[in-house]
Amino acid sequence: MGVVASLPSTASPPSAPPGLVTRAPPSPEGRFHDDDPELALNRLVALVQDDLAACNRTIVARMDSQVALIPQLAAHIVAAGGKRLRPLLTLAAARMCGYAGGLRHVHLAACVEFIHTATLLHDDVVDESLLRRGLASANAVFGNKASVLVGDFLFARAFQLMVEDGSLKVLEILSGAAATIAEGEVLQLVTQNDLATTEDRYLEVIKGKTAALFSAACEVGAVVAARPPAEQAALAEYGMNLGIAFQLVDDALDYAADQAKLGKTVGDDFREGKITLPVLAAFAAGDEDERGFWHRTIEASQQTEADLDHAMRLIERRGAIRATLERAGRFADAAKRRLVVFPHSAYRDSLLAVADYTVQRAR
C-alpha cells in the first residue's frame, strides 16, 4: 500500500499566516448568487485540485487489500461519485490557515472521507436503502454482511491514518467525531416514529450524525497549520453550522426533490418513519385530520402507496419546506460569520461560497 510521496502545488497558500482581523461579519446580503449553485463547489475543487488529486491517490492506495472483496466493494461506493465535500473542507481550511508543511492535510482529508464512507455503508444497511447517489447501494449489490464489514475496514484505515499523523489533538478531534456520529445514528433510531420529538432533539440528532464530521474536517485544517485555539474553534464552529445546514436541506429534499436530483429514493425518510424538520413543522401546523395522518403513517407505520404523495402535499400546504430551508439559510449565515477571524483570501471566499451552495442546491 503506497503513500503519496510528493505533491505538486499550483494553489499557493496565503503569503502570511492569517491573524485576527476586525472585518464586519459576512451578511446574508453578501451571498454568492450563481445561476448554477454547483459553481461554488467547482471553484473550490479547482482551488485545491492538486491536493484533491493527492487525496484521491491516498484513498485508492489505502483501500487496497489482499481480500479482493474489500477494494471491490469500497470502489463501488467511491465510484458512485460523491462530491468529496468533507475532504475538500479539510484541504481548503488547511490552505486558508497557511499550511505548507507537507502532506498531513492530504492524509487527514483521506481519513475524513474514509470515516464518511464507512458511515454511508453502515447507514444503508440500517436503513435498508437500495440507492446511493442514484446507483444501487453497496448492500443491494454485495449484501448487508459485506457492507458492514467493509465499513469496519474503512474505519480501521481511518484510524491508521490518524495514528500515522502523530498528533494527539488530531486523534482527539477525529476519533471524537467518529464516536459522535455513532451516537447521532443511535439517537435517530430512538427518535424514529416519535412525533413527540422536539426540534432541539432533532437538531441534536443531525449535529451528531452529520455536522460533527463537517466540524472535525474543518478544525483539523487549522490544527495541522498550528493556528491559535481561537482559529481552530472558529473553523470547528463553521463546520458545525455548515453541517447542520447541509442536513436540513437534505431533509427538505426528501420531500421536495425528484429522485435523479436527490440521488436516493425520494420519500425514504417518510417510509422509515424518520423525524425530520419538514415533518415536525407540518405536524405542528396541521389540523386534527392532518395530525391523524401523521400519527398513522409515522408513529404507527401504517402506510399505503398514496400516502407519500399526500405527505408531500401536506408539507407543501403548511410551508414546511420553506421553513426548513429558511432555517438552513440561518445556519449557513452563522457558518460564514465564523470566518470573520480570517483575512481575505481565495480559500476564505470559497468557503463562504460553499456555505451558500449548501442551501442553494435545493433550488
mmCIF file of C-alpha atoms in Angstrom:
data_model
loop_
_atom_site.group_PDB
_atom_site.id
_atom_site.type_symbol
_atom_site.label_atom_id
_atom_site.label_comp_id
_atom_site.label_asym_id
_atom_site.label_seq_id
_atom_site.Cartn_x
_atom_site.Cartn_y
_atom_site.Cartn_z
ATOM 1 C CA MET A 1 0.000 0.000 0.000
ATOM 2 C CA GLY A 2 1.658 3.176 -1.160
ATOM 3 C CA VAL A 3 1.554 6.656 0.286
ATOM 4 C CA VAL A 4 1.832 9.722 -1.948
ATOM 5 C CA ALA A 5 5.412 10.910 -1.732
ATOM 6 C CA SER A 6 5.157 14.351 -3.275
ATOM 7 C CA LEU A 7 2.535 16.872 -4.215
ATOM 8 C CA PRO A 8 2.873 19.446 -6.973
ATOM 9 C CA SER A 9 1.026 22.548 -5.933
ATOM 10 C CA THR A 10 -0.330 25.322 -8.107
ATOM 11 C CA ALA A 11 -2.617 26.571 -5.354
ATOM 12 C CA SER A 12 -0.299 28.629 -3.174
ATOM 13 C CA PRO A 13 -1.235 29.376 0.427
ATOM 14 C CA PRO A 14 -1.727 32.904 1.744
ATOM 15 C CA SER A 15 1.508 34.909 1.777
ATOM 16 C CA ALA A 16 1.360 35.481 5.523
ATOM 17 C CA PRO A 17 -0.101 33.448 8.383
ATOM 18 C CA PRO A 18 -3.677 34.584 8.934
ATOM 19 C CA GLY A 19 -4.352 36.584 12.053
ATOM 20 C CA LEU A 20 -7.295 38.136 13.812
ATOM 21 C CA VAL A 21 -8.970 40.916 11.881
ATOM 22 C CA THR A 22 -11.769 43.306 12.643
ATOM 23 C CA ARG A 23 -13.851 42.939 9.497
ATOM 24 C CA ALA A 24 -17.609 43.067 9.770
ATOM 25 C CA PRO A 25 -19.132 39.599 9.614
ATOM 26 C CA PRO A 26 -20.418 38.417 6.243
ATOM 27 C CA SER A 27 -24.092 39.266 5.881
ATOM 28 C CA PRO A 28 -26.910 37.379 4.151
ATOM 29 C CA GLU A 29 -26.805 40.142 1.523
ATOM 30 C CA GLY A 30 -23.230 39.091 0.734
ATOM 31 C CA ARG A 31 -24.244 35.731 -0.641
ATOM 32 C CA PHE A 32 -22.942 34.437 -3.944
ATOM 33 C CA HIS A 33 -25.851 34.212 -6.359
ATOM 34 C CA ASP A 34 -24.607 31.952 -9.137
ATOM 35 C CA ASP A 35 -27.189 30.749 -11.615
ATOM 36 C CA ASP A 36 -25.693 27.298 -11.066
ATOM 37 C CA PRO A 37 -25.109 26.553 -7.351
ATOM 38 C CA GLU A 38 -22.579 23.865 -8.334
ATOM 39 C CA LEU A 39 -20.204 26.623 -9.494
ATOM 40 C CA ALA A 40 -19.222 27.373 -5.884
ATOM 41 C CA LEU A 41 -18.186 23.766 -5.370
ATOM 42 C CA ASN A 42 -16.416 23.647 -8.724
ATOM 43 C CA ARG A 43 -14.389 26.733 -7.784
ATOM 44 C CA LEU A 44 -13.322 25.096 -4.533
ATOM 45 C CA VAL A 45 -12.310 21.928 -6.369
ATOM 46 C CA ALA A 46 -10.249 23.991 -8.839
ATOM 47 C CA LEU A 47 -8.570 25.872 -5.999
ATOM 48 C CA VAL A 48 -7.295 22.695 -4.273
ATOM 49 C CA GLN A 49 -7.146 20.433 -7.321
ATOM 50 C CA ASP A 50 -3.584 19.220 -6.736
ATOM 51 C CA ASP A 51 -4.297 18.482 -3.081
ATOM 52 C CA LEU A 52 -7.520 16.705 -4.024
ATOM 53 C CA ALA A 53 -5.732 14.580 -6.623
ATOM 54 C CA ALA A 54 -3.206 13.530 -3.967
ATOM 55 C CA CYS A 55 -6.064 12.791 -1.573
ATOM 56 C CA ASN A 56 -7.752 10.585 -4.168
ATOM 57 C CA ARG A 57 -4.499 8.691 -4.730
ATOM 58 C CA THR A 58 -4.218 8.129 -0.995
ATOM 59 C CA ILE A 59 -7.799 6.850 -0.852
ATOM 60 C CA VAL A 60 -7.167 4.366 -3.653
ATOM 61 C CA ALA A 61 -3.915 3.162 -2.086
ATOM 62 C CA ARG A 62 -5.426 2.729 1.378
ATOM 63 C CA MET A 63 -8.484 0.872 0.058
ATOM 64 C CA ASP A 64 -6.175 -1.861 -1.189
ATOM 65 C CA SER A 65 -6.288 -5.285 0.454
ATOM 66 C CA GLN A 66 -5.350 -8.874 -0.337
ATOM 67 C CA VAL A 67 -9.021 -9.706 0.313
ATOM 68 C CA ALA A 68 -10.404 -8.872 -3.121
ATOM 69 C CA LEU A 69 -13.944 -8.115 -1.970
ATOM 70 C CA ILE A 70 -12.744 -5.185 0.165
ATOM 71 C CA PRO A 71 -11.364 -2.936 -2.610
ATOM 72 C CA GLN A 72 -14.133 -4.116 -4.929
ATOM 73 C CA LEU A 73 -16.925 -3.051 -2.579
ATOM 74 C CA ALA A 74 -15.131 0.089 -1.437
ATOM 75 C CA ALA A 75 -14.558 1.088 -5.061
ATOM 76 C CA HIS A 76 -18.267 0.614 -5.766
ATOM 77 C CA ILE A 77 -19.322 3.287 -3.299
ATOM 78 C CA VAL A 78 -16.418 5.602 -4.183
ATOM 79 C CA ALA A 79 -17.278 5.268 -7.884
ATOM 80 C CA ALA A 80 -20.835 6.384 -7.109
ATOM 81 C CA GLY A 81 -19.426 9.878 -7.381
ATOM 82 C CA GLY A 82 -19.734 11.747 -4.123
ATOM 83 C CA LYS A 83 -18.686 15.387 -4.135
ATOM 84 C CA ARG A 84 -15.841 14.824 -1.642
ATOM 85 C CA LEU A 85 -17.176 17.843 0.245
ATOM 86 C CA ARG A 86 -15.777 16.846 3.639
ATOM 87 C CA PRO A 87 -12.180 16.250 2.479
ATOM 88 C CA LEU A 88 -12.432 19.417 0.386
ATOM 89 C CA LEU A 89 -13.180 21.314 3.580
ATOM 90 C CA THR A 90 -10.069 19.890 5.248
ATOM 91 C CA LEU A 91 -7.866 20.820 2.304
ATOM 92 C CA ALA A 92 -9.289 24.341 1.933
ATOM 93 C CA ALA A 93 -9.221 25.040 5.681
ATOM 94 C CA ALA A 94 -5.575 23.992 5.923
ATOM 95 C CA ARG A 95 -4.577 26.164 2.972
ATOM 96 C CA MET A 96 -6.581 29.131 4.261
ATOM 97 C CA CYS A 97 -4.667 28.802 7.523
ATOM 98 C CA GLY A 98 -1.343 28.926 5.687
ATOM 99 C CA TYR A 99 -0.397 25.250 5.849
ATOM 100 C CA ALA A 100 2.559 24.454 3.596
ATOM 101 C CA GLY A 101 4.299 21.748 5.568
ATOM 102 C CA GLY A 102 3.849 18.590 3.505
ATOM 103 C CA LEU A 103 1.056 16.062 3.106
ATOM 104 C CA ARG A 104 -0.573 15.955 6.529
ATOM 105 C CA HIS A 105 -3.677 17.757 5.302
ATOM 106 C CA VAL A 106 -3.955 15.362 2.339
ATOM 107 C CA HIS A 107 -3.793 12.247 4.513
ATOM 108 C CA LEU A 108 -6.262 13.676 7.022
ATOM 109 C CA ALA A 109 -8.640 14.606 4.209
ATOM 110 C CA ALA A 110 -8.485 10.951 3.103
ATOM 111 C CA CYS A 111 -9.109 9.930 6.715
ATOM 112 C CA VAL A 112 -12.228 12.134 6.818
ATOM 113 C CA GLU A 113 -13.510 10.573 3.600
ATOM 114 C CA PHE A 114 -12.954 7.059 4.970
ATOM 115 C CA ILE A 115 -14.977 7.883 8.077
ATOM 116 C CA HIS A 116 -17.747 9.312 5.906
ATOM 117 C CA THR A 117 -17.760 6.345 3.516
ATOM 118 C CA ALA A 118 -17.818 3.855 6.380
ATOM 119 C CA THR A 119 -20.861 5.570 7.871
ATOM 120 C CA LEU A 120 -22.606 5.506 4.482
ATOM 121 C CA LEU A 121 -22.075 1.755 4.214
ATOM 122 C CA HIS A 122 -23.452 1.191 7.702
ATOM 123 C CA ASP A 123 -26.346 3.639 7.252
ATOM 124 C CA ASP A 124 -27.533 1.982 4.060
ATOM 125 C CA VAL A 125 -27.684 -1.356 5.869
ATOM 126 C CA VAL A 126 -29.581 0.117 8.817
ATOM 127 C CA ASP A 127 -31.986 1.996 6.524
ATOM 128 C CA GLU A 128 -32.278 -0.900 4.040
ATOM 129 C CA SER A 129 -31.543 1.604 1.276
ATOM 130 C CA LEU A 130 -31.441 0.394 -2.319
ATOM 131 C CA LEU A 131 -29.924 3.523 -3.876
ATOM 132 C CA ARG A 132 -26.871 5.592 -3.086
ATOM 133 C CA ARG A 133 -26.191 8.675 -5.269
ATOM 134 C CA GLY A 134 -28.519 7.334 -7.921
ATOM 135 C CA LEU A 135 -26.849 3.901 -8.180
ATOM 136 C CA ALA A 136 -27.534 0.604 -6.465
ATOM 137 C CA SER A 137 -26.267 0.790 -2.886
ATOM 138 C CA ALA A 138 -23.386 -1.460 -1.825
ATOM 139 C CA ASN A 139 -25.652 -3.531 0.402
ATOM 140 C CA ALA A 140 -28.057 -4.064 -2.518
ATOM 141 C CA VAL A 141 -25.182 -5.351 -4.666
ATOM 142 C CA PHE A 142 -22.933 -7.151 -2.173
ATOM 143 C CA GLY A 143 -25.256 -7.844 0.758
ATOM 144 C CA ASN A 144 -25.524 -6.480 4.274
ATOM 145 C CA LYS A 145 -22.763 -8.554 5.867
ATOM 146 C CA ALA A 146 -20.109 -7.493 3.372
ATOM 147 C CA SER A 147 -21.160 -3.833 3.603
ATOM 148 C CA VAL A 148 -20.911 -3.755 7.392
ATOM 149 C CA LEU A 149 -17.523 -5.494 7.430
ATOM 150 C CA VAL A 150 -16.014 -3.303 4.714
ATOM 151 C CA GLY A 151 -17.331 -0.285 6.602
ATOM 152 C CA ASP A 152 -15.407 -1.564 9.611
ATOM 153 C CA PHE A 153 -12.296 -1.931 7.428
ATOM 154 C CA LEU A 154 -12.577 1.700 6.292
ATOM 155 C CA PHE A 155 -12.966 2.891 9.888
ATOM 156 C CA ALA A 156 -9.786 0.967 10.724
ATOM 157 C CA ARG A 157 -7.955 2.590 7.814
ATOM 158 C CA ALA A 158 -9.104 5.995 9.045
ATOM 159 C CA PHE A 159 -7.664 5.340 12.489
ATOM 160 C CA GLN A 160 -4.384 4.150 10.962
ATOM 161 C CA LEU A 161 -4.109 7.490 9.162
ATOM 162 C CA MET A 162 -4.828 9.350 12.408
ATOM 163 C CA VAL A 163 -2.096 7.445 14.230
ATOM 164 C CA GLU A 164 0.392 7.996 11.395
ATOM 165 C CA ASP A 165 -0.238 11.747 11.624
ATOM 166 C CA GLY A 166 1.175 11.620 15.161
ATOM 167 C CA SER A 167 -0.876 14.466 16.637
ATOM 168 C CA LEU A 168 -2.877 13.656 19.765
ATOM 169 C CA LYS A 169 -5.024 16.726 19.050
ATOM 170 C CA VAL A 170 -5.924 15.429 15.601
ATOM 171 C CA LEU A 171 -6.612 11.985 17.056
ATOM 172 C CA GLU A 172 -8.834 13.555 19.712
ATOM 173 C CA ILE A 173 -10.841 15.545 17.154
ATOM 174 C CA LEU A 174 -11.387 12.810 14.580
ATOM 175 C CA SER A 175 -11.921 9.919 16.997
ATOM 176 C CA GLY A 176 -14.350 12.103 18.917
ATOM 177 C CA ALA A 177 -16.229 12.816 15.700
ATOM 178 C CA ALA A 178 -16.423 9.098 14.895
ATOM 179 C CA ALA A 179 -17.940 8.393 18.313
ATOM 180 C CA THR A 180 -20.364 11.305 17.994
ATOM 181 C CA ILE A 181 -21.546 10.087 14.583
ATOM 182 C CA ALA A 182 -22.403 6.700 16.085
ATOM 183 C CA GLU A 183 -24.249 8.403 18.940
ATOM 184 C CA GLY A 184 -26.192 10.508 16.453
ATOM 185 C CA GLU A 185 -27.264 7.463 14.479
ATOM 186 C CA VAL A 186 -28.402 5.664 17.639
ATOM 187 C CA LEU A 187 -30.285 8.776 18.765
ATOM 188 C CA GLN A 188 -32.020 8.848 15.382
ATOM 189 C CA LEU A 189 -33.167 5.282 15.996
ATOM 190 C CA VAL A 190 -34.501 6.314 19.406
ATOM 191 C CA THR A 191 -36.485 9.227 17.953
ATOM 192 C CA GLN A 192 -37.744 7.293 14.922
ATOM 193 C CA ASN A 193 -41.554 7.150 14.698
ATOM 194 C CA ASP A 194 -41.881 9.551 17.654
ATOM 195 C CA LEU A 195 -43.794 12.731 16.791
ATOM 196 C CA ALA A 196 -43.220 13.994 20.332
ATOM 197 C CA THR A 197 -39.594 14.628 19.347
ATOM 198 C CA THR A 198 -38.722 18.276 19.922
ATOM 199 C CA GLU A 199 -36.898 20.429 17.418
ATOM 200 C CA ASP A 200 -33.975 20.661 19.833
ATOM 201 C CA ARG A 201 -33.792 16.866 19.960
ATOM 202 C CA TYR A 202 -33.924 16.720 16.163
ATOM 203 C CA LEU A 203 -31.065 19.212 15.927
ATOM 204 C CA GLU A 204 -29.106 17.076 18.380
ATOM 205 C CA VAL A 205 -29.541 14.135 16.005
ATOM 206 C CA ILE A 206 -28.255 15.988 12.935
ATOM 207 C CA LYS A 207 -25.403 17.585 14.846
ATOM 208 C CA GLY A 208 -24.272 14.083 15.717
ATOM 209 C CA LYS A 209 -24.896 12.125 12.552
ATOM 210 C CA THR A 210 -23.817 14.801 10.049
ATOM 211 C CA ALA A 211 -22.435 18.058 11.418
ATOM 212 C CA ALA A 212 -19.824 16.541 13.761
ATOM 213 C CA LEU A 213 -17.735 15.282 10.831
ATOM 214 C CA PHE A 214 -18.056 18.615 8.977
ATOM 215 C CA SER A 215 -16.794 20.310 12.119
ATOM 216 C CA ALA A 216 -13.875 17.923 12.602
ATOM 217 C CA ALA A 217 -12.927 18.107 8.921
ATOM 218 C CA CYS A 218 -12.560 21.870 9.177
ATOM 219 C CA GLU A 219 -10.932 22.003 12.607
ATOM 220 C CA VAL A 220 -8.058 19.648 11.735
ATOM 221 C CA GLY A 221 -7.143 22.006 8.892
ATOM 222 C CA ALA A 222 -6.333 24.681 11.452
ATOM 223 C CA VAL A 223 -4.586 22.186 13.727
ATOM 224 C CA VAL A 224 -2.108 20.979 11.079
ATOM 225 C CA ALA A 225 -1.339 24.645 10.310
ATOM 226 C CA ALA A 226 -0.608 25.226 14.025
ATOM 227 C CA ARG A 227 -3.089 28.076 14.240
ATOM 228 C CA PRO A 228 -4.203 29.500 17.624
ATOM 229 C CA PRO A 229 -7.067 27.852 19.549
ATOM 230 C CA ALA A 230 -9.448 30.692 18.641
ATOM 231 C CA GLU A 231 -9.000 29.976 14.937
ATOM 232 C CA GLN A 232 -9.324 26.227 15.472
ATOM 233 C CA ALA A 233 -12.587 26.872 17.313
ATOM 234 C CA ALA A 234 -13.813 29.227 14.584
ATOM 235 C CA LEU A 235 -13.322 26.565 11.923
ATOM 236 C CA ALA A 236 -14.950 23.909 14.111
ATOM 237 C CA GLU A 237 -17.991 26.165 14.513
ATOM 238 C CA TYR A 238 -18.030 26.980 10.790
ATOM 239 C CA GLY A 239 -18.125 23.251 10.029
ATOM 240 C CA MET A 240 -20.787 22.538 12.639
ATOM 241 C CA ASN A 241 -23.147 25.210 11.299
ATOM 242 C CA LEU A 242 -22.406 24.195 7.709
ATOM 243 C CA GLY A 243 -23.164 20.555 8.501
ATOM 244 C CA ILE A 244 -26.475 21.414 10.152
ATOM 245 C CA ALA A 245 -27.480 23.498 7.129
ATOM 246 C CA PHE A 246 -26.446 20.666 4.811
ATOM 247 C CA GLN A 247 -28.587 18.090 6.635
ATOM 248 C CA LEU A 248 -31.586 20.421 6.885
ATOM 249 C CA VAL A 249 -31.513 20.818 3.101
ATOM 250 C CA ASP A 250 -31.184 17.049 2.625
ATOM 251 C CA ASP A 251 -34.201 16.519 4.864
ATOM 252 C CA ALA A 252 -36.199 19.065 2.861
ATOM 253 C CA LEU A 253 -35.190 17.476 -0.445
ATOM 254 C CA ASP A 254 -36.524 14.103 0.689
ATOM 255 C CA TYR A 255 -39.999 15.595 0.359
ATOM 256 C CA ALA A 256 -39.381 18.021 -2.496
ATOM 257 C CA ALA A 257 -36.789 16.728 -4.965
ATOM 258 C CA ASP A 258 -37.022 14.383 -7.894
ATOM 259 C CA GLN A 259 -35.220 11.087 -7.458
ATOM 260 C CA ALA A 260 -32.489 11.865 -10.008
ATOM 261 C CA LYS A 261 -31.594 15.098 -8.197
ATOM 262 C CA LEU A 262 -31.682 13.558 -4.735
ATOM 263 C CA GLY A 263 -29.546 10.542 -5.626
ATOM 264 C CA LYS A 264 -31.631 8.232 -3.488
ATOM 265 C CA THR A 265 -35.223 7.094 -3.418
ATOM 266 C CA VAL A 266 -37.479 10.081 -2.704
ATOM 267 C CA GLY A 267 -39.505 9.577 0.451
ATOM 268 C CA ASP A 268 -37.074 7.225 2.193
ATOM 269 C CA ASP A 269 -37.316 9.285 5.382
ATOM 270 C CA PHE A 270 -41.113 9.081 5.272
ATOM 271 C CA ARG A 271 -41.186 5.329 4.692
ATOM 272 C CA GLU A 272 -38.695 4.768 7.519
ATOM 273 C CA GLY A 273 -40.613 6.985 9.935
ATOM 274 C CA LYS A 274 -37.679 9.334 10.438
ATOM 275 C CA ILE A 275 -38.426 12.517 12.346
ATOM 276 C CA THR A 276 -37.188 15.489 10.340
ATOM 277 C CA LEU A 277 -37.942 19.194 10.447
ATOM 278 C CA PRO A 278 -40.381 19.166 7.485
ATOM 279 C CA VAL A 279 -42.499 16.564 9.298
ATOM 280 C CA LEU A 280 -42.276 18.330 12.662
ATOM 281 C CA ALA A 281 -43.261 21.657 11.075
ATOM 282 C CA ALA A 282 -46.178 20.182 9.120
ATOM 283 C CA PHE A 283 -47.389 18.232 12.148
ATOM 284 C CA ALA A 284 -47.255 21.280 14.415
ATOM 285 C CA ALA A 285 -49.186 23.431 11.910
ATOM 286 C CA GLY A 286 -51.656 20.750 10.866
ATOM 287 C CA ASP A 287 -55.315 20.391 11.785
ATOM 288 C CA GLU A 288 -56.779 17.367 13.540
ATOM 289 C CA ASP A 289 -57.162 15.319 10.353
ATOM 290 C CA GLU A 290 -53.619 16.108 9.260
ATOM 291 C CA ARG A 291 -52.203 15.164 12.639
ATOM 292 C CA GLY A 292 -54.146 11.924 12.451
ATOM 293 C CA PHE A 293 -52.479 11.214 9.114
ATOM 294 C CA TRP A 294 -49.015 11.766 10.599
ATOM 295 C CA HIS A 295 -49.823 9.599 13.632
ATOM 296 C CA ARG A 296 -50.937 6.758 11.344
ATOM 297 C CA THR A 297 -48.098 6.951 8.825
ATOM 298 C CA ILE A 298 -45.147 7.947 11.010
ATOM 299 C CA GLU A 299 -45.910 6.659 14.505
ATOM 300 C CA ALA A 300 -47.953 3.563 13.600
ATOM 301 C CA SER A 301 -46.054 2.907 10.331
ATOM 302 C CA GLN A 302 -49.324 2.158 8.550
ATOM 303 C CA GLN A 303 -48.724 3.450 5.037
ATOM 304 C CA THR A 304 -50.344 2.980 1.647
ATOM 305 C CA GLU A 305 -48.869 3.713 -1.766
ATOM 306 C CA ALA A 306 -50.771 7.015 -1.912
ATOM 307 C CA ASP A 307 -49.518 8.284 1.448
ATOM 308 C CA LEU A 308 -46.178 9.709 0.293
ATOM 309 C CA ASP A 309 -47.862 11.984 -2.247
ATOM 310 C CA HIS A 310 -50.319 13.102 0.407
ATOM 311 C CA ALA A 311 -47.500 13.739 2.879
ATOM 312 C CA MET A 312 -45.721 15.901 0.302
ATOM 313 C CA ARG A 313 -48.917 17.880 -0.304
ATOM 314 C CA LEU A 314 -49.405 18.479 3.430
ATOM 315 C CA ILE A 315 -45.795 19.573 3.823
ATOM 316 C CA GLU A 316 -46.214 21.983 0.916
ATOM 317 C CA ARG A 317 -49.541 23.284 2.252
ATOM 318 C CA ARG A 318 -48.040 24.089 5.642
ATOM 319 C CA GLY A 319 -44.923 25.745 4.222
ATOM 320 C CA ALA A 320 -42.685 23.189 5.919
ATOM 321 C CA ILE A 321 -40.135 23.028 3.094
ATOM 322 C CA ARG A 322 -39.813 26.802 3.007
ATOM 323 C CA ALA A 323 -39.458 26.924 6.800
ATOM 324 C CA THR A 324 -36.776 24.204 6.733
ATOM 325 C CA LEU A 325 -34.777 25.945 4.004
ATOM 326 C CA GLU A 326 -35.037 29.288 5.795
ATOM 327 C CA ARG A 327 -33.667 27.612 8.911
ATOM 328 C CA ALA A 328 -30.857 26.109 6.847
ATOM 329 C CA GLY A 329 -30.071 29.572 5.494
ATOM 330 C CA ARG A 330 -29.685 30.936 9.019
ATOM 331 C CA PHE A 331 -27.212 28.190 9.889
ATOM 332 C CA ALA A 332 -25.301 28.839 6.650
ATOM 333 C CA ASP A 333 -25.090 32.534 7.545
ATOM 334 C CA ALA A 334 -23.867 31.603 11.026
ATOM 335 C CA ALA A 335 -21.167 29.439 9.419
ATOM 336 C CA LYS A 336 -19.997 32.376 7.300
ATOM 337 C CA ARG A 337 -19.774 34.661 10.314
ATOM 338 C CA ARG A 338 -17.318 32.249 11.938
ATOM 339 C CA LEU A 339 -14.811 33.002 9.157
ATOM 340 C CA VAL A 340 -14.504 36.662 10.174
ATOM 341 C CA VAL A 341 -11.281 35.915 12.058
ATOM 342 C CA PHE A 342 -9.500 35.028 8.815
ATOM 343 C CA PRO A 343 -8.242 37.650 6.346
ATOM 344 C CA HIS A 344 -9.466 37.773 2.790
ATOM 345 C CA SER A 345 -8.127 35.009 0.533
ATOM 346 C CA ALA A 346 -9.339 32.846 -2.318
ATOM 347 C CA TYR A 347 -9.718 29.992 0.166
ATOM 348 C CA ARG A 348 -11.903 32.013 2.513
ATOM 349 C CA ASP A 349 -14.015 33.221 -0.413
ATOM 350 C CA SER A 350 -14.566 29.628 -1.496
ATOM 351 C CA LEU A 351 -15.555 28.509 1.999
ATOM 352 C CA LEU A 352 -18.017 31.403 2.166
ATOM 353 C CA ALA A 353 -19.443 30.399 -1.221
ATOM 354 C CA VAL A 354 -19.737 26.746 -0.165
ATOM 355 C CA ALA A 355 -21.945 27.830 2.744
ATOM 356 C CA ASP A 356 -24.288 29.436 0.213
ATOM 357 C CA TYR A 357 -24.041 26.421 -2.096
ATOM 358 C CA THR A 358 -25.220 24.205 0.742
ATOM 359 C CA VAL A 359 -28.597 25.961 0.721
ATOM 360 C CA GLN A 360 -28.796 26.917 -2.962
ATOM 361 C CA ARG A 361 -28.511 23.285 -4.102
ATOM 362 C CA ALA A 362 -32.183 22.938 -3.099
ATOM 363 C CA ARG A 363 -33.194 25.252 -5.938
#
